Amino acid sequence: EIVLTQSPGTLSLSPGERATLSCRASQSVSSSYLAWYQQKPGQAPRLLIYGASSRATGIPDRFSGSGSGTDFTLTISRLEPEDFAVYYCQQYGSSPHVTFGQGTKVEIK
Amino acid sequence: QVQLVQSGAEVKKPGSSVKVSCKASGGTFSSYAISWVRQAPGQGLEWMGRIIPILGIANYAQKFQGRVTITADKSTSTAYMELSSLRSEDTAVYYCARQYGDPAPFDYWGQGTLVTVSS
């Protein structure tokens, strides 16, 4: 099973600042089948990024993903008030078995 | 527009079973996979298993093997997740989610179903 480790656990930033979230895999993620999700309290997760760097439908371009192999990054260029949430990475390359990281909380400083 | 609508909250006794439904609308139900993911209070996301309705084949995470059964009814575009031998640690929100293609990310999610296991 591929284990995903996200860092940091919590990121304290102000609106307008840049957020950089990391996701490291215990082994190489096949064909960059890595996704990022955003989850707000009481809501289901929402797909942001898939294939490591492709934005899902309707996702603003301030969200970007990068990386390959075992190291992946989600960047939010300028934080908007609605971006404060928990973010999860997911690998889906070892289909059907997928795994999630433990999450990074982006909170208002 | 794809929508996944789940059944309502459940309260169960330890040792019993729960069956949660996920009704899909929009898209072609049989042509995609439905996964089940759970989230314990204050915790992260945990994949439990999935089914491809057109094949009727289900796969399960090793942790839940033998205790979870995922089925699908193509005639009603509904997927089901049944978890047996419930214990307090199974208290969680259970989500269904769609995968369009294989491998594929989870592009649509149900609203979640809270299952509380308590004596």
PDB file of C-alpha atoms in Angstrom:
ATOM      1  CA  GLU A   1       0.000   0.000   0.000  1.00  0.00           C
ATOM      2  CA  ILE A   2       1.285   3.464  -0.901  1.00  0.00           C
ATOM      3  CA  VAL A   3       1.421   5.687   2.175  1.00  0.00           C
ATOM      4  CA  LEU A   4       1.006   9.433   1.622  1.00  0.00           C
ATOM      5  CA  THR A   5       2.467  11.849   4.151  1.00  0.00           C
ATOM      6  CA  GLN A   6       1.301  15.454   4.048  1.00  0.00           C
ATOM      7  CA  SER A   7       3.098  18.403   5.540  1.00  0.00           C
ATOM      8  CA  PRO A   8       2.712  20.606   7.385  1.00  0.00           C
ATOM      9  CA  GLY A   9      -0.179  19.416   9.512  1.00  0.00           C
ATOM     10  CA  THR A  10      -1.432  22.969   9.902  1.00  0.00           C
ATOM     11  CA  LEU A  11      -0.579  26.077   7.905  1.00  0.00           C
ATOM     12  CA  SER A  12      -1.427  29.451   9.467  1.00  0.00           C
ATOM     13  CA  LEU A  13      -1.600  32.180   6.845  1.00  0.00           C
ATOM     14  CA  SER A  14      -3.385  35.437   6.094  1.00  0.00           C
ATOM     15  CA  PRO A  15      -5.679  36.135   3.144  1.00  0.00           C
ATOM     16  CA  GLY A  16      -3.636  37.140   0.120  1.00  0.00           C
ATOM     17  CA  GLU A  17      -0.653  35.008   1.111  1.00  0.00           C
ATOM     18  CA  ARG A  18       0.705  32.042  -0.816  1.00  0.00           C
ATOM     19  CA  ALA A  19       0.122  28.529   0.504  1.00  0.00           C
ATOM     20  CA  THR A  20       2.394  25.609  -0.322  1.00  0.00           C
ATOM     21  CA  LEU A  21       1.267  22.131   0.728  1.00  0.00           C
ATOM     22  CA  SER A  22       3.387  19.003   0.376  1.00  0.00           C
ATOM     23  CA  CYS A  23       2.464  15.370  -0.202  1.00  0.00           C
ATOM     24  CA  ARG A  24       5.163  12.687  -0.149  1.00  0.00           C
ATOM     25  CA  ALA A  25       4.532   9.087  -1.210  1.00  0.00           C
ATOM     26  CA  SER A  26       6.239   6.002   0.209  1.00  0.00           C
ATOM     27  CA  GLN A  27       6.792   4.770  -3.339  1.00  0.00           C
ATOM     28  CA  SER A  28       6.470   6.235  -6.802  1.00  0.00           C
ATOM     29  CA  VAL A  29       2.923   7.160  -7.818  1.00  0.00           C
ATOM     30  CA  SER A  30       2.116   5.545 -11.142  1.00  0.00           C
ATOM     31  CA  SER A  31       1.781   8.017 -14.050  1.00  0.00           C
ATOM     32  CA  SER A  32       1.276  10.904 -11.627  1.00  0.00           C
ATOM     33  CA  TYR A  33      -2.152   9.632 -10.617  1.00  0.00           C
ATOM     34  CA  LEU A  34      -2.232  12.072  -7.746  1.00  0.00           C
ATOM     35  CA  ALA A  35      -5.241  14.208  -6.800  1.00  0.00           C
ATOM     36  CA  TRP A  36      -5.917  16.988  -4.318  1.00  0.00           C
ATOM     37  CA  TYR A  37      -9.211  17.609  -2.537  1.00  0.00           C
ATOM     38  CA  GLN A  38     -10.533  20.475  -0.448  1.00  0.00           C
ATOM     39  CA  GLN A  39     -12.890  19.824   2.445  1.00  0.00           C
ATOM     40  CA  LYS A  40     -14.779  22.396   4.490  1.00  0.00           C
ATOM     41  CA  PRO A  41     -16.524  21.598   7.790  1.00  0.00           C
ATOM     42  CA  GLY A  42     -19.712  19.609   7.310  1.00  0.00           C
ATOM     43  CA  GLN A  43     -19.139  19.183   3.583  1.00  0.00           C
ATOM     44  CA  ALA A  44     -17.969  16.395   1.317  1.00  0.00           C
ATOM     45  CA  PRO A  45     -14.512  16.720  -0.215  1.00  0.00           C
ATOM     46  CA  ARG A  46     -14.241  18.550  -3.535  1.00  0.00           C
ATOM     47  CA  LEU A  47     -11.839  17.553  -6.294  1.00  0.00           C
ATOM     48  CA  LEU A  48      -9.350  20.337  -7.062  1.00  0.00           C
ATOM     49  CA  ILE A  49      -6.479  18.753  -8.977  1.00  0.00           C
ATOM     50  CA  TYR A  50      -6.006  15.424 -10.732  1.00  0.00           C
ATOM     51  CA  GLY A  51      -3.129  13.914 -12.679  1.00  0.00           C
ATOM     52  CA  ALA A  52      -0.864  15.901 -10.327  1.00  0.00           C
ATOM     53  CA  SER A  53      -1.366  19.175 -12.216  1.00  0.00           C
ATOM     54  CA  SER A  54      -4.719  19.333 -14.029  1.00  0.00           C
ATOM     55  CA  ARG A  55      -7.408  21.506 -12.490  1.00  0.00           C
ATOM     56  CA  ALA A  56     -10.862  19.997 -12.164  1.00  0.00           C
ATOM     57  CA  THR A  57     -13.838  21.719 -13.771  1.00  0.00           C
ATOM     58  CA  GLY A  58     -14.617  25.094 -12.226  1.00  0.00           C
ATOM     59  CA  ILE A  59     -11.503  25.296 -10.039  1.00  0.00           C
ATOM     60  CA  PRO A  60      -9.935  28.778  -9.986  1.00  0.00           C
ATOM     61  CA  ASP A  61      -6.472  29.160 -11.473  1.00  0.00           C
ATOM     62  CA  ARG A  62      -5.012  30.274  -8.156  1.00  0.00           C
ATOM     63  CA  PHE A  63      -4.882  26.537  -7.385  1.00  0.00           C
ATOM     64  CA  SER A  64      -2.028  24.669  -9.033  1.00  0.00           C
ATOM     65  CA  GLY A  65      -0.458  21.263  -8.604  1.00  0.00           C
ATOM     66  CA  SER A  66       2.987  20.008  -9.452  1.00  0.00           C
ATOM     67  CA  GLY A  67       5.334  17.106  -8.862  1.00  0.00           C
ATOM     68  CA  SER A  68       5.982  13.551  -9.942  1.00  0.00           C
ATOM     69  CA  GLY A  69       7.326  10.309  -8.594  1.00  0.00           C
ATOM     70  CA  THR A  70       7.101  10.594  -4.813  1.00  0.00           C
ATOM     71  CA  ASP A  71       6.926  14.357  -4.233  1.00  0.00           C
ATOM     72  CA  PHE A  72       3.898  16.499  -5.007  1.00  0.00           C
ATOM     73  CA  THR A  73       2.860  20.053  -4.174  1.00  0.00           C
ATOM     74  CA  LEU A  74      -0.392  21.982  -4.089  1.00  0.00           C
ATOM     75  CA  THR A  75       0.037  25.747  -4.330  1.00  0.00           C
ATOM     76  CA  ILE A  76      -2.622  28.359  -3.688  1.00  0.00           C
ATOM     77  CA  SER A  77      -1.167  31.543  -5.137  1.00  0.00           C
ATOM     78  CA  ARG A  78      -3.205  34.067  -3.157  1.00  0.00           C
ATOM     79  CA  LEU A  79      -5.474  32.824  -0.395  1.00  0.00           C
ATOM     80  CA  GLU A  80      -9.086  33.902  -0.553  1.00  0.00           C
ATOM     81  CA  PRO A  81     -11.310  33.723   2.566  1.00  0.00           C
ATOM     82  CA  GLU A  82     -13.098  30.682   1.148  1.00  0.00           C
ATOM     83  CA  ASP A  83      -9.818  28.749   0.757  1.00  0.00           C
ATOM     84  CA  PHE A  84      -9.362  28.155   4.473  1.00  0.00           C
ATOM     85  CA  ALA A  85     -10.121  24.462   4.752  1.00  0.00           C
ATOM     86  CA  VAL A  86      -8.500  21.033   5.008  1.00  0.00           C
ATOM     87  CA  TYR A  87      -6.681  19.667   1.963  1.00  0.00           C
ATOM     88  CA  TYR A  88      -6.074  15.998   1.203  1.00  0.00           C
ATOM     89  CA  CYS A  89      -3.874  14.365  -1.389  1.00  0.00           C
ATOM     90  CA  GLN A  90      -4.863  11.001  -2.859  1.00  0.00           C
ATOM     91  CA  GLN A  91      -3.099   8.500  -5.057  1.00  0.00           C
ATOM     92  CA  TYR A  92      -5.324   6.499  -7.386  1.00  0.00           C
ATOM     93  CA  GLY A  93      -2.693   4.835  -9.539  1.00  0.00           C
ATOM     94  CA  SER A  94      -2.745   1.538  -7.678  1.00  0.00           C
ATOM     95  CA  SER A  95      -6.365   1.083  -8.734  1.00  0.00           C
ATOM     96  CA  PRO A  96      -8.674  -0.104  -7.372  1.00  0.00           C
ATOM     97  CA  HIS A  97      -6.891   0.557  -4.091  1.00  0.00           C
ATOM     98  CA  VAL A  98      -6.550   4.249  -3.405  1.00  0.00           C
ATOM     99  CA  THR A  99      -5.024   5.977  -0.404  1.00  0.00           C
ATOM    100  CA  PHE A 100      -5.300   9.440   1.104  1.00  0.00           C
ATOM    101  CA  GLY A 101      -2.862  11.582   3.003  1.00  0.00           C
ATOM    102  CA  GLN A 102      -3.776  12.598   6.532  1.00  0.00           C
ATOM    103  CA  GLY A 103      -4.613  16.162   5.501  1.00  0.00           C
ATOM    104  CA  THR A 104      -3.261  19.695   5.897  1.00  0.00           C
ATOM    105  CA  LYS A 105      -5.401  22.319   7.580  1.00  0.00           C
ATOM    106  CA  VAL A 106      -5.026  25.837   6.191  1.00  0.00           C
ATOM    107  CA  GLU A 107      -6.196  28.227   8.898  1.00  0.00           C
ATOM    108  CA  ILE A 108      -6.447  31.990   9.185  1.00  0.00           C
ATOM    109  CA  LYS A 109      -3.513  33.541  10.987  1.00  0.00           C
TER     110      LYS A 109
ATOM    111  CA  GLN B   1     -25.044  17.062 -13.909  1.00  0.00           C
ATOM    112  CA  VAL B   2     -24.182  14.027 -11.824  1.00  0.00           C
ATOM    113  CA  GLN B   3     -25.695  13.842  -8.353  1.00  0.00           C
ATOM    114  CA  LEU B   4     -25.145  11.226  -5.670  1.00  0.00           C
ATOM    115  CA  VAL B   5     -27.787  11.242  -2.945  1.00  0.00           C
ATOM    116  CA  GLN B   6     -27.227   9.118   0.129  1.00  0.00           C
ATOM    117  CA  SER B   7     -29.613   7.710   2.678  1.00  0.00           C
ATOM    118  CA  GLY B   8     -30.117   9.331   6.062  1.00  0.00           C
ATOM    119  CA  ALA B   9     -28.286   9.100   9.366  1.00  0.00           C
ATOM    120  CA  GLU B  10     -28.318   5.831  11.299  1.00  0.00           C
ATOM    121  CA  VAL B  11     -27.849   4.870  14.937  1.00  0.00           C
ATOM    122  CA  LYS B  12     -26.816   1.266  15.471  1.00  0.00           C
ATOM    123  CA  LYS B  13     -25.951  -1.031  18.354  1.00  0.00           C
ATOM    124  CA  PRO B  14     -22.537  -2.678  18.582  1.00  0.00           C
ATOM    125  CA  GLY B  15     -22.505  -6.000  16.755  1.00  0.00           C
ATOM    126  CA  SER B  16     -25.263  -5.044  14.334  1.00  0.00           C
ATOM    127  CA  SER B  17     -25.044  -4.105  10.649  1.00  0.00           C
ATOM    128  CA  VAL B  18     -25.791  -0.972   8.673  1.00  0.00           C
ATOM    129  CA  LYS B  19     -26.620  -0.552   5.005  1.00  0.00           C
ATOM    130  CA  VAL B  20     -26.157   2.840   3.378  1.00  0.00           C
ATOM    131  CA  SER B  21     -27.475   3.667  -0.079  1.00  0.00           C
ATOM    132  CA  CYS B  22     -26.194   6.042  -2.751  1.00  0.00           C
ATOM    133  CA  LYS B  23     -28.566   6.910  -5.602  1.00  0.00           C
ATOM    134  CA  ALA B  24     -27.014   8.361  -8.750  1.00  0.00           C
ATOM    135  CA  SER B  25     -28.635  10.653 -11.266  1.00  0.00           C
ATOM    136  CA  GLY B  26     -27.132  12.114 -14.421  1.00  0.00           C
ATOM    137  CA  GLY B  27     -24.521  10.241 -16.413  1.00  0.00           C
ATOM    138  CA  THR B  28     -24.664   6.522 -17.125  1.00  0.00           C
ATOM    139  CA  PHE B  29     -24.576   4.656 -13.831  1.00  0.00           C
ATOM    140  CA  SER B  30     -23.167   1.438 -15.188  1.00  0.00           C
ATOM    141  CA  SER B  31     -20.245   3.110 -16.915  1.00  0.00           C
ATOM    142  CA  TYR B  32     -18.432   4.325 -13.841  1.00  0.00           C
ATOM    143  CA  ALA B  33     -17.222   3.050 -10.488  1.00  0.00           C
ATOM    144  CA  ILE B  34     -18.629   3.971  -7.106  1.00  0.00           C
ATOM    145  CA  SER B  35     -16.286   4.017  -4.127  1.00  0.00           C
ATOM    146  CA  TRP B  36     -17.068   4.281  -0.433  1.00  0.00           C
ATOM    147  CA  VAL B  37     -14.938   6.453   1.827  1.00  0.00           C
ATOM    148  CA  ARG B  38     -15.410   7.023   5.520  1.00  0.00           C
ATOM    149  CA  GLN B  39     -14.319   9.770   7.884  1.00  0.00           C
ATOM    150  CA  ALA B  40     -14.311   9.296  11.633  1.00  0.00           C
ATOM    151  CA  PRO B  41     -14.980  12.416  13.744  1.00  0.00           C
ATOM    152  CA  GLY B  42     -12.077  14.842  13.387  1.00  0.00           C
ATOM    153  CA  GLN B  43     -10.112  12.356  11.296  1.00  0.00           C
ATOM    154  CA  GLY B  44      -9.037  11.932   7.673  1.00  0.00           C
ATOM    155  CA  LEU B  45     -10.468  10.064   4.720  1.00  0.00           C
ATOM    156  CA  GLU B  46     -10.317   6.273   4.505  1.00  0.00           C
ATOM    157  CA  TRP B  47     -11.158   4.284   1.356  1.00  0.00           C
ATOM    158  CA  MET B  48     -13.241   1.206   2.041  1.00  0.00           C
ATOM    159  CA  GLY B  49     -13.904  -0.302  -1.357  1.00  0.00           C
ATOM    160  CA  ARG B  50     -15.618   0.177  -4.684  1.00  0.00           C
ATOM    161  CA  ILE B  51     -17.862  -1.423  -7.254  1.00  0.00           C
ATOM    162  CA  ILE B  52     -18.118  -1.170 -11.037  1.00  0.00           C
ATOM    163  CA  PRO B  53     -21.849  -1.685 -11.632  1.00  0.00           C
ATOM    164  CA  ILE B  54     -21.528  -2.804 -15.243  1.00  0.00           C
ATOM    165  CA  LEU B  55     -19.222  -5.627 -14.158  1.00  0.00           C
ATOM    166  CA  GLY B  56     -20.776  -6.246 -10.753  1.00  0.00           C
ATOM    167  CA  ILE B  57     -17.261  -6.610  -9.375  1.00  0.00           C
ATOM    168  CA  ALA B  58     -16.388  -5.181  -5.963  1.00  0.00           C
ATOM    169  CA  ASN B  59     -12.963  -4.627  -4.450  1.00  0.00           C
ATOM    170  CA  TYR B  60     -12.310  -3.969  -0.791  1.00  0.00           C
ATOM    171  CA  ALA B  61      -9.579  -2.441   1.336  1.00  0.00           C
ATOM    172  CA  GLN B  62      -7.847  -5.165   3.295  1.00  0.00           C
ATOM    173  CA  LYS B  63      -8.856  -3.539   6.569  1.00  0.00           C
ATOM    174  CA  PHE B  64     -12.544  -4.085   5.821  1.00  0.00           C
ATOM    175  CA  GLN B  65     -12.347  -7.402   3.984  1.00  0.00           C
ATOM    176  CA  GLY B  66     -14.941  -9.791   5.350  1.00  0.00           C
ATOM    177  CA  ARG B  67     -16.912  -7.075   7.091  1.00  0.00           C
ATOM    178  CA  VAL B  68     -18.023  -4.846   4.205  1.00  0.00           C
ATOM    179  CA  THR B  69     -20.168  -5.683   1.201  1.00  0.00           C
ATOM    180  CA  ILE B  70     -20.657  -3.249  -1.670  1.00  0.00           C
ATOM    181  CA  THR B  71     -23.386  -3.909  -4.199  1.00  0.00           C
ATOM    182  CA  ALA B  72     -25.152  -2.039  -6.977  1.00  0.00           C
ATOM    183  CA  ASP B  73     -28.626  -2.147  -8.499  1.00  0.00           C
ATOM    184  CA  LYS B  74     -28.394  -0.984 -12.107  1.00  0.00           C
ATOM    185  CA  SER B  75     -32.185  -0.793 -12.439  1.00  0.00           C
ATOM    186  CA  THR B  76     -32.367   1.971  -9.823  1.00  0.00           C
ATOM    187  CA  SER B  77     -28.850   3.441 -10.276  1.00  0.00           C
ATOM    188  CA  THR B  78     -28.178   2.826  -6.617  1.00  0.00           C
ATOM    189  CA  ALA B  79     -25.072   1.566  -4.877  1.00  0.00           C
ATOM    190  CA  TYR B  80     -25.070   0.103  -1.385  1.00  0.00           C
ATOM    191  CA  MET B  81     -22.478  -0.338   1.331  1.00  0.00           C
ATOM    192  CA  GLU B  82     -23.198  -2.762   4.147  1.00  0.00           C
ATOM    193  CA  LEU B  83     -20.883  -2.913   7.151  1.00  0.00           C
ATOM    194  CA  SER B  84     -21.340  -5.681   9.687  1.00  0.00           C
ATOM    195  CA  SER B  85     -20.148  -6.432  13.224  1.00  0.00           C
ATOM    196  CA  LEU B  86     -20.264  -2.743  14.032  1.00  0.00           C
ATOM    197  CA  ARG B  87     -18.158  -1.355  16.858  1.00  0.00           C
ATOM    198  CA  SER B  88     -17.847   2.121  18.323  1.00  0.00           C
ATOM    199  CA  GLU B  89     -14.807   2.826  16.121  1.00  0.00           C
ATOM    200  CA  ASP B  90     -17.073   2.570  13.073  1.00  0.00           C
ATOM    201  CA  THR B  91     -18.820   5.782  14.079  1.00  0.00           C
ATOM    202  CA  ALA B  92     -18.127   7.999  11.081  1.00  0.00           C
ATOM    203  CA  VAL B  93     -19.529   9.832   8.103  1.00  0.00           C
ATOM    204  CA  TYR B  94     -19.692   7.491   5.134  1.00  0.00           C
ATOM    205  CA  TYR B  95     -19.417   8.961   1.638  1.00  0.00           C
ATOM    206  CA  CYS B  96     -19.969   7.481  -1.786  1.00  0.00           C
ATOM    207  CA  ALA B  97     -17.961   8.937  -4.646  1.00  0.00           C
ATOM    208  CA  ARG B  98     -17.788   8.457  -8.387  1.00  0.00           C
ATOM    209  CA  GLN B  99     -14.796   7.483 -10.464  1.00  0.00           C
ATOM    210  CA  TYR B 100     -15.287   8.109 -14.182  1.00  0.00           C
ATOM    211  CA  GLY B 101     -12.719   5.855 -15.756  1.00  0.00           C
ATOM    212  CA  ASP B 102     -10.031   3.663 -14.244  1.00  0.00           C
ATOM    213  CA  PRO B 103      -7.813   4.801 -12.795  1.00  0.00           C
ATOM    214  CA  ALA B 104      -9.609   8.035 -12.021  1.00  0.00           C
ATOM    215  CA  PRO B 105     -10.022  10.533  -9.185  1.00  0.00           C
ATOM    216  CA  PHE B 106     -13.281  10.958  -7.305  1.00  0.00           C
ATOM    217  CA  ASP B 107     -15.052  13.711  -9.212  1.00  0.00           C
ATOM    218  CA  TYR B 108     -18.503  13.617  -7.576  1.00  0.00           C
ATOM    219  CA  TRP B 109     -19.344  12.859  -3.956  1.00  0.00           C
ATOM    220  CA  GLY B 110     -22.501  12.124  -2.044  1.00  0.00           C
ATOM    221  CA  GLN B 111     -23.479  14.359   0.846  1.00  0.00           C
ATOM    222  CA  GLY B 112     -22.371  11.824   3.439  1.00  0.00           C
ATOM    223  CA  THR B 113     -24.265   9.621   5.904  1.00  0.00           C
ATOM    224  CA  LEU B 114     -23.490   9.737   9.615  1.00  0.00           C
ATOM    225  CA  VAL B 115     -23.471   6.301  11.205  1.00  0.00           C
ATOM    226  CA  THR B 116     -23.321   6.320  15.001  1.00  0.00           C
ATOM    227  CA  VAL B 117     -22.548   3.081  16.819  1.00  0.00           C
ATOM    228  CA  SER B 118     -23.569   3.257  20.434  1.00  0.00           C
ATOM    229  CA  SER B 119     -25.035   0.981  23.052  1.00  0.00           C
TER     230      SER B 119
END
